[in-house]
Coordinates of C-alpha atoms and ligand atoms in Angstrom, one line a residue:
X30 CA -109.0 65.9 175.3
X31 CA -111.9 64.7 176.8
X32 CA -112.7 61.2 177.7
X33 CA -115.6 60.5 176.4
X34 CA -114.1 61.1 173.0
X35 CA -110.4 59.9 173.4
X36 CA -110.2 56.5 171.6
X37 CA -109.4 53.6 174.4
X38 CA -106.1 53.1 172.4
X39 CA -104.2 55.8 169.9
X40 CA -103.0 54.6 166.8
X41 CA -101.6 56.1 163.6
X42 CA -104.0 54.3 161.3
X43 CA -102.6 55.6 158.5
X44 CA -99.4 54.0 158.6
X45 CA -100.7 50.6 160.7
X46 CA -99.4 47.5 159.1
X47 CA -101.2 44.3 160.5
X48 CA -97.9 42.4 160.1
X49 CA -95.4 44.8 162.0
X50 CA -95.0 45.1 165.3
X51 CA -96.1 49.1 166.6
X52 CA -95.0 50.3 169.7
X53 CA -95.2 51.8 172.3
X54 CA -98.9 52.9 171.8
X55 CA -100.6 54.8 174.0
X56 CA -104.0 54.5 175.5
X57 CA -106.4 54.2 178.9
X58 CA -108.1 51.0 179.2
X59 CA -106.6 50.8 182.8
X60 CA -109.6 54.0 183.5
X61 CA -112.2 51.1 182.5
X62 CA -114.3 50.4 185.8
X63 CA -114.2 46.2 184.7
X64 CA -110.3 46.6 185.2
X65 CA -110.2 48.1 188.9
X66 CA -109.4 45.7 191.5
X67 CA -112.6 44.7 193.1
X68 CA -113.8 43.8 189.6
X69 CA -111.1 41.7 189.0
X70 CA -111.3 39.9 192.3
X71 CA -114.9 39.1 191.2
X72 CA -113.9 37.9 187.6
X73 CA -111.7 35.8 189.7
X74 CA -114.1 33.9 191.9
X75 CA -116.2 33.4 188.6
X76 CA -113.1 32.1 186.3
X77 CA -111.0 29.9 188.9
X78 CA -114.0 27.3 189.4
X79 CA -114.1 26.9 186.1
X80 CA -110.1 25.9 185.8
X81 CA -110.0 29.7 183.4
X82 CA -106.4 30.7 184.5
X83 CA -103.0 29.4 184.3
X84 CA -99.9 30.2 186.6
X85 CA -96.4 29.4 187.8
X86 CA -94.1 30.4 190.6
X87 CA -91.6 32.9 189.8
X88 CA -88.7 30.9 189.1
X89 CA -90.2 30.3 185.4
X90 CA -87.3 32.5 183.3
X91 CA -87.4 33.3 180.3
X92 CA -86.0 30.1 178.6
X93 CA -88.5 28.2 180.7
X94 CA -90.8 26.2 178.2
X95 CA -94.2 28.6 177.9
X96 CA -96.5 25.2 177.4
X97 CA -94.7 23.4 180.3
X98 CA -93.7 26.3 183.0
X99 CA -97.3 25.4 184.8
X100 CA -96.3 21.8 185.6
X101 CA -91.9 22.5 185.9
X102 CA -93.0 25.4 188.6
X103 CA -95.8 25.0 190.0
X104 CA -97.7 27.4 191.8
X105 CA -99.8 25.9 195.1
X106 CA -101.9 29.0 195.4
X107 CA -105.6 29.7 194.4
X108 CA -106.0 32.5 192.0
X109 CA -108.1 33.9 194.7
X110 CA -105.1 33.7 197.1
X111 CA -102.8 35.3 193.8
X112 CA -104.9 38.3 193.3
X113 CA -106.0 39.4 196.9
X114 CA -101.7 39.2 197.6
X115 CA -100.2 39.5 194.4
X116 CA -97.2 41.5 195.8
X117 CA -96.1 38.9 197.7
X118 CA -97.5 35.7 195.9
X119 CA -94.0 34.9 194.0
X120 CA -96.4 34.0 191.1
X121 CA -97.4 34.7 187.5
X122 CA -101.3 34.4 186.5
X123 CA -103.0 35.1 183.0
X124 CA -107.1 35.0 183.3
X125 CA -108.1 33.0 180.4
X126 CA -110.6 33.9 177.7
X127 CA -112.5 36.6 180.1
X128 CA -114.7 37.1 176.7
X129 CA -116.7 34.2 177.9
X130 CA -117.6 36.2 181.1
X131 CA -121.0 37.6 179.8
X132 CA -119.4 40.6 182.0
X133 CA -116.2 40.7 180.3
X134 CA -117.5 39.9 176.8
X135 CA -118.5 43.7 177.0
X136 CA -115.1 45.1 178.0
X137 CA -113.8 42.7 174.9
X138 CA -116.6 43.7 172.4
X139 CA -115.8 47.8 174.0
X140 CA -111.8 47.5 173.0
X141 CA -111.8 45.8 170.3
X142 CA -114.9 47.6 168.4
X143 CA -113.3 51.0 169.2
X144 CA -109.8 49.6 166.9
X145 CA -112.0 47.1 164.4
X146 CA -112.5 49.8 161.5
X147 CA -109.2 50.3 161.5
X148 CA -108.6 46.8 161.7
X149 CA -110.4 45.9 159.1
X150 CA -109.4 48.5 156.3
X151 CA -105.9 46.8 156.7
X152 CA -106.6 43.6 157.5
X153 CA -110.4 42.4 156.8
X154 CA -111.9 39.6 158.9
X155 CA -111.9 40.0 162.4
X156 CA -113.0 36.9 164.6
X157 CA -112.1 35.0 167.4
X158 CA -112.3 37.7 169.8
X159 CA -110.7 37.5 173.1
X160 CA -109.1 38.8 176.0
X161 CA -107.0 38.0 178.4
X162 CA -105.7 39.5 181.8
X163 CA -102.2 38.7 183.3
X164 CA -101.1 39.2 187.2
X165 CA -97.3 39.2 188.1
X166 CA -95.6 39.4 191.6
X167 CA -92.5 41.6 191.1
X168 CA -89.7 40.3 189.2
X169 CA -91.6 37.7 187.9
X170 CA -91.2 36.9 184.1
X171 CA -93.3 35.9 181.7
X172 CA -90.8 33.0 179.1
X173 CA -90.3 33.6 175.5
X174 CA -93.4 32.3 173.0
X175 CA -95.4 32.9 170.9
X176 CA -99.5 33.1 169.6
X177 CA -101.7 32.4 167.1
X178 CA -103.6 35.6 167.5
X179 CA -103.0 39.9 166.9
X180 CA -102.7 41.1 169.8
X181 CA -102.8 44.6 171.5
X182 CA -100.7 44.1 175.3
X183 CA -101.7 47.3 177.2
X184 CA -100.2 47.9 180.3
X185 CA -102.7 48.6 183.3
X186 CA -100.4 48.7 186.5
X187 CA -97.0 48.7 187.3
X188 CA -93.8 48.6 185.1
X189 CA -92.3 46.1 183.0
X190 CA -90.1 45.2 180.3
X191 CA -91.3 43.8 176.8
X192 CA -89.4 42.3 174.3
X193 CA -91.0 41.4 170.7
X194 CA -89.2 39.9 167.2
X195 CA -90.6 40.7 164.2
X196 CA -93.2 38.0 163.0
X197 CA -91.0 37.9 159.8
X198 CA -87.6 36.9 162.3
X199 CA -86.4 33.6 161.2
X200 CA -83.7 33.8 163.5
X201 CA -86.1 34.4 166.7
X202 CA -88.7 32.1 165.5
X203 CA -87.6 29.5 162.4
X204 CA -90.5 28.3 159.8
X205 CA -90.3 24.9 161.0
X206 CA -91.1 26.2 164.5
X207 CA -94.0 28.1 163.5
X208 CA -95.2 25.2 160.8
X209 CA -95.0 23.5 164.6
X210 CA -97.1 25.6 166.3
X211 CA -100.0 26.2 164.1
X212 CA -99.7 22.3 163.3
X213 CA -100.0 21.0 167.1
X214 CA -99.6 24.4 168.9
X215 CA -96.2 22.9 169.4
X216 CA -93.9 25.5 171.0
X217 CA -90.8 23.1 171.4
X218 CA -88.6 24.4 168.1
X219 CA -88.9 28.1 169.2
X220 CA -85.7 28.2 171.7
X221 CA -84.5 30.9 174.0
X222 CA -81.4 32.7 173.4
X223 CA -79.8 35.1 175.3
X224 CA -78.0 36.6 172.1
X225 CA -82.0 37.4 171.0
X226 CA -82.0 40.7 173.0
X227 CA -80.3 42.6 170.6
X228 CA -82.7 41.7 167.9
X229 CA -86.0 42.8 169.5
X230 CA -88.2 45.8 169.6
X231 CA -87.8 46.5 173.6
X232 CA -90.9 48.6 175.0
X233 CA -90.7 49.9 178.5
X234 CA -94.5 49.4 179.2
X235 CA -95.9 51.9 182.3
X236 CA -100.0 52.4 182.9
X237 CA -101.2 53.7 179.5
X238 CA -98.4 52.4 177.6
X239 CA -98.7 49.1 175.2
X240 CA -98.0 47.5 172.1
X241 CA -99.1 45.6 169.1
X242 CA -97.9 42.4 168.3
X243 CA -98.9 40.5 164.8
X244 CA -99.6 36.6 164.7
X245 CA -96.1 35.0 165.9
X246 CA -94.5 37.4 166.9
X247 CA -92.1 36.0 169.4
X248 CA -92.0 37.8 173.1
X249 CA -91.2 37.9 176.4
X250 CA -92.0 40.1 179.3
X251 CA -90.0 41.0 182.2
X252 CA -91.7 42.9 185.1
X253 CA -89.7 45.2 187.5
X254 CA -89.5 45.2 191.5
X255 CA -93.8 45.7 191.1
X256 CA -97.0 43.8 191.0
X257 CA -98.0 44.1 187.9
X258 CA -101.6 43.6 185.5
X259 CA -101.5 43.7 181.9
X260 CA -104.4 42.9 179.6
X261 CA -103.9 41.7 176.2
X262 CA -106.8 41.9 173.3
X263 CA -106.4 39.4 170.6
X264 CA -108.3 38.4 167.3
X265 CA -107.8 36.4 164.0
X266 CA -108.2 38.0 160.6
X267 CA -108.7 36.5 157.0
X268 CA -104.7 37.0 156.9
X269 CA -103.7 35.4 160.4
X270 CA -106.5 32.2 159.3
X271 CA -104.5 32.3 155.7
X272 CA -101.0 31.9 157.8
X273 CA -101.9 29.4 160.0
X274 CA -103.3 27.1 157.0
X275 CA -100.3 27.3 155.1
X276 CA -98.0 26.5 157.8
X277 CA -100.1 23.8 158.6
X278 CA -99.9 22.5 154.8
X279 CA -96.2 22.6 155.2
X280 CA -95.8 20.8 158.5
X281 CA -97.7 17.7 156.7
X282 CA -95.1 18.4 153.8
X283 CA -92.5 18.0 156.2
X284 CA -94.1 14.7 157.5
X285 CA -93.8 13.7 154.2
X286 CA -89.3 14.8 154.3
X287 CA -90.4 17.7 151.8
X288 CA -89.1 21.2 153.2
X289 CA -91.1 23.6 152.3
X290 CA -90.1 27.8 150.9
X291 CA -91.1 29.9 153.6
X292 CA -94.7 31.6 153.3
X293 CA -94.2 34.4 151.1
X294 CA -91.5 33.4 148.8
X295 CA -93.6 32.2 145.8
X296 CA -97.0 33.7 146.3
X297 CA -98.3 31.3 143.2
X298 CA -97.2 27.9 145.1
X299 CA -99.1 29.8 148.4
X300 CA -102.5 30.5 146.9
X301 CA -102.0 26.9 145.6
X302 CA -101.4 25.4 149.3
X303 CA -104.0 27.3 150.6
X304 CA -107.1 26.3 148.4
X305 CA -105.8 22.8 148.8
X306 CA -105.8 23.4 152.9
X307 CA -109.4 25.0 152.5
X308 CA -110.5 22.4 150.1
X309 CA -109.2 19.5 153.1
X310 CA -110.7 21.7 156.0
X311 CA -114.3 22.1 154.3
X312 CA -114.5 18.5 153.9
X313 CA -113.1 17.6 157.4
X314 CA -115.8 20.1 158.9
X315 CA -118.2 18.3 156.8
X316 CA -117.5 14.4 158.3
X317 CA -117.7 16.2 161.7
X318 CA -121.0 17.8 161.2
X319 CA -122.5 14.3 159.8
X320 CA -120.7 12.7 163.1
X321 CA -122.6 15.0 165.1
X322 CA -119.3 16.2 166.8
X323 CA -118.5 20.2 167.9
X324 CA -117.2 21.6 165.1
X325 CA -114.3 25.0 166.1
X326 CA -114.2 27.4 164.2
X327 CA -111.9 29.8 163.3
X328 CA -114.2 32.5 161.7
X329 CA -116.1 32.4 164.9
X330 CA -117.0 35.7 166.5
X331 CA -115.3 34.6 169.9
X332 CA -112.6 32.5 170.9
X333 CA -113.4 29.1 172.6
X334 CA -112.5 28.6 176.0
X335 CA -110.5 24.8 175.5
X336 CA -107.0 26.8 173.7
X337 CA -104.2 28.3 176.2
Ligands
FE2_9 FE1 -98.3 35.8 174.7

């Protein structure tokens, strides 16, 4: 098949369910010229004045807390430094929110509009476009956690190991911890396990090989004896911004010592929670407007830049 009609990433649209996890997909987003080397190592001098990135040292594993491996192992390096040597720079670096490169906004706006029909006849509402690009020295490990967003991973370089739980896996990820997370985008309930192998979908990810992962799906990501770069491509829909409001009704009922069913279970009490949430936001958004303050929102076409 030629190129200049081969989709960036192959997917069975027929049976894609926005909610399940869909692996391994195949695809060729590594051929893009913004992801070769010397365009990444100019992305980089653009992003690290800007503070855009986020590493630690390879001694992060993957019971290490996600929100707090930065400050427990710190890595000394500049990005620069990380990306010109990443073979031997013991390190693990994500690029964050390259959609607010006006460069990498078109790499973003390329991906994701060549999988948005699809998208969208499953799962209306796309926003909150973003991408971002992780760098690992070899045997580094990215620790079990989770994200707001859908995400397709793909694999550019190198091999590595991924590991994702069902978003629906209240073993991997409890409703409390998720009610956490879209509360305060507290990740402190949802706790490693060794035992929580056996219960993920395991993708062995090579160049042209990724994976989609819904809202909250839990993972974590092991790379082999390689350097390794992976991009990941993530979005809201009118069903991840419907999630993360409910959960976020139900950690203030937990505030109040009610425990909640789990999103889901009575679909009446849901759409009830929901308007409420909506009802509260719409006014919130309101006071901030009349305070003159920046008001985020959710529906946006792009991610903001202020979120890891
Ligand atoms: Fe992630």
């Amino acid at each position: 098949m030629n190129n200049t009609v081969r989709p960036w990433i192959e997917i069975d649209w027929g049976s894609f369910d926005p909610w399940r996890v869909q692996g391994p997909l195949h695809h060729h987003v590594m051929d893009h010229p913004l992801l070769q080397w010397d365009a990444l190592m100019e992305l980089v001098k653009r992003l690290e004045p800007l503070g855009q990135f986020r590493s630690h040292t390879s001694e992060a594993a993957a019971g290490t807390s996600f929100n707090d491996a930065p400050r427990l192992f710190r890595n000394r390096k500049s990005a620069t430094d990380i990306i010109t040597n990443l073979s031997d720079a013991h390190a693990w670096m994500s690029l964050l929110n390259v959609q607010t490169d006006a460069v990498y906004r078109t790499l973003v706006d390329e991906i994701l509009d060549s999988v948005r029909p699809g998208i969208e006849a499953a799962d209306p509402g796309m926003s909150y476009r973003a991408g971002w690009i992780f760098l690992a020295s070899p045997n580094t490990v990215t620790p079990f956690h989770f994200d707001t967003e859908h995400s397709f991973i793909l694999q550019l370089q190198g091999h590595k190991t991924l590991y994702v739980w069902d978003p629906q896996d209240l073993e991997a990820a409890s409703e409390h911890a998720r009610d956490l997370f879209h509360a305060y985008h507290d990740r402190s309930l949802l706790v490693w396990r060794e035992e929580l192998r056996e219960r993920a979908h395991k993708f062995r990810l090579e160049p042209g090989v990724g994976a989609y992962m819904p809202c909250t799906s839990p993972h974590m990501v092991e790379n082999d004896d390689n350097p390794s770069l992976t991009m990941s491509f993530t979005f809201y829909t009118d069903s991840t911004r419907r999630n993360a409001g409910l959960h976020r009704v139900h950690a203030q009922l937990r505030k109040l010592g009610i425990t909640p069913a789990p999103i889901g279970r009575h679909s009446a009490l849901d759409v009830a929670a929901y308007g409420l949430y909506q009802g509260r936001h719409a006014i919130s958004r309101g006071l901030k407007r009349l305070g003159g303050k920046p008001i985020e929102r959710e529906d946006a076409p792009y991610a903001y830049a202020n979120l890891i």
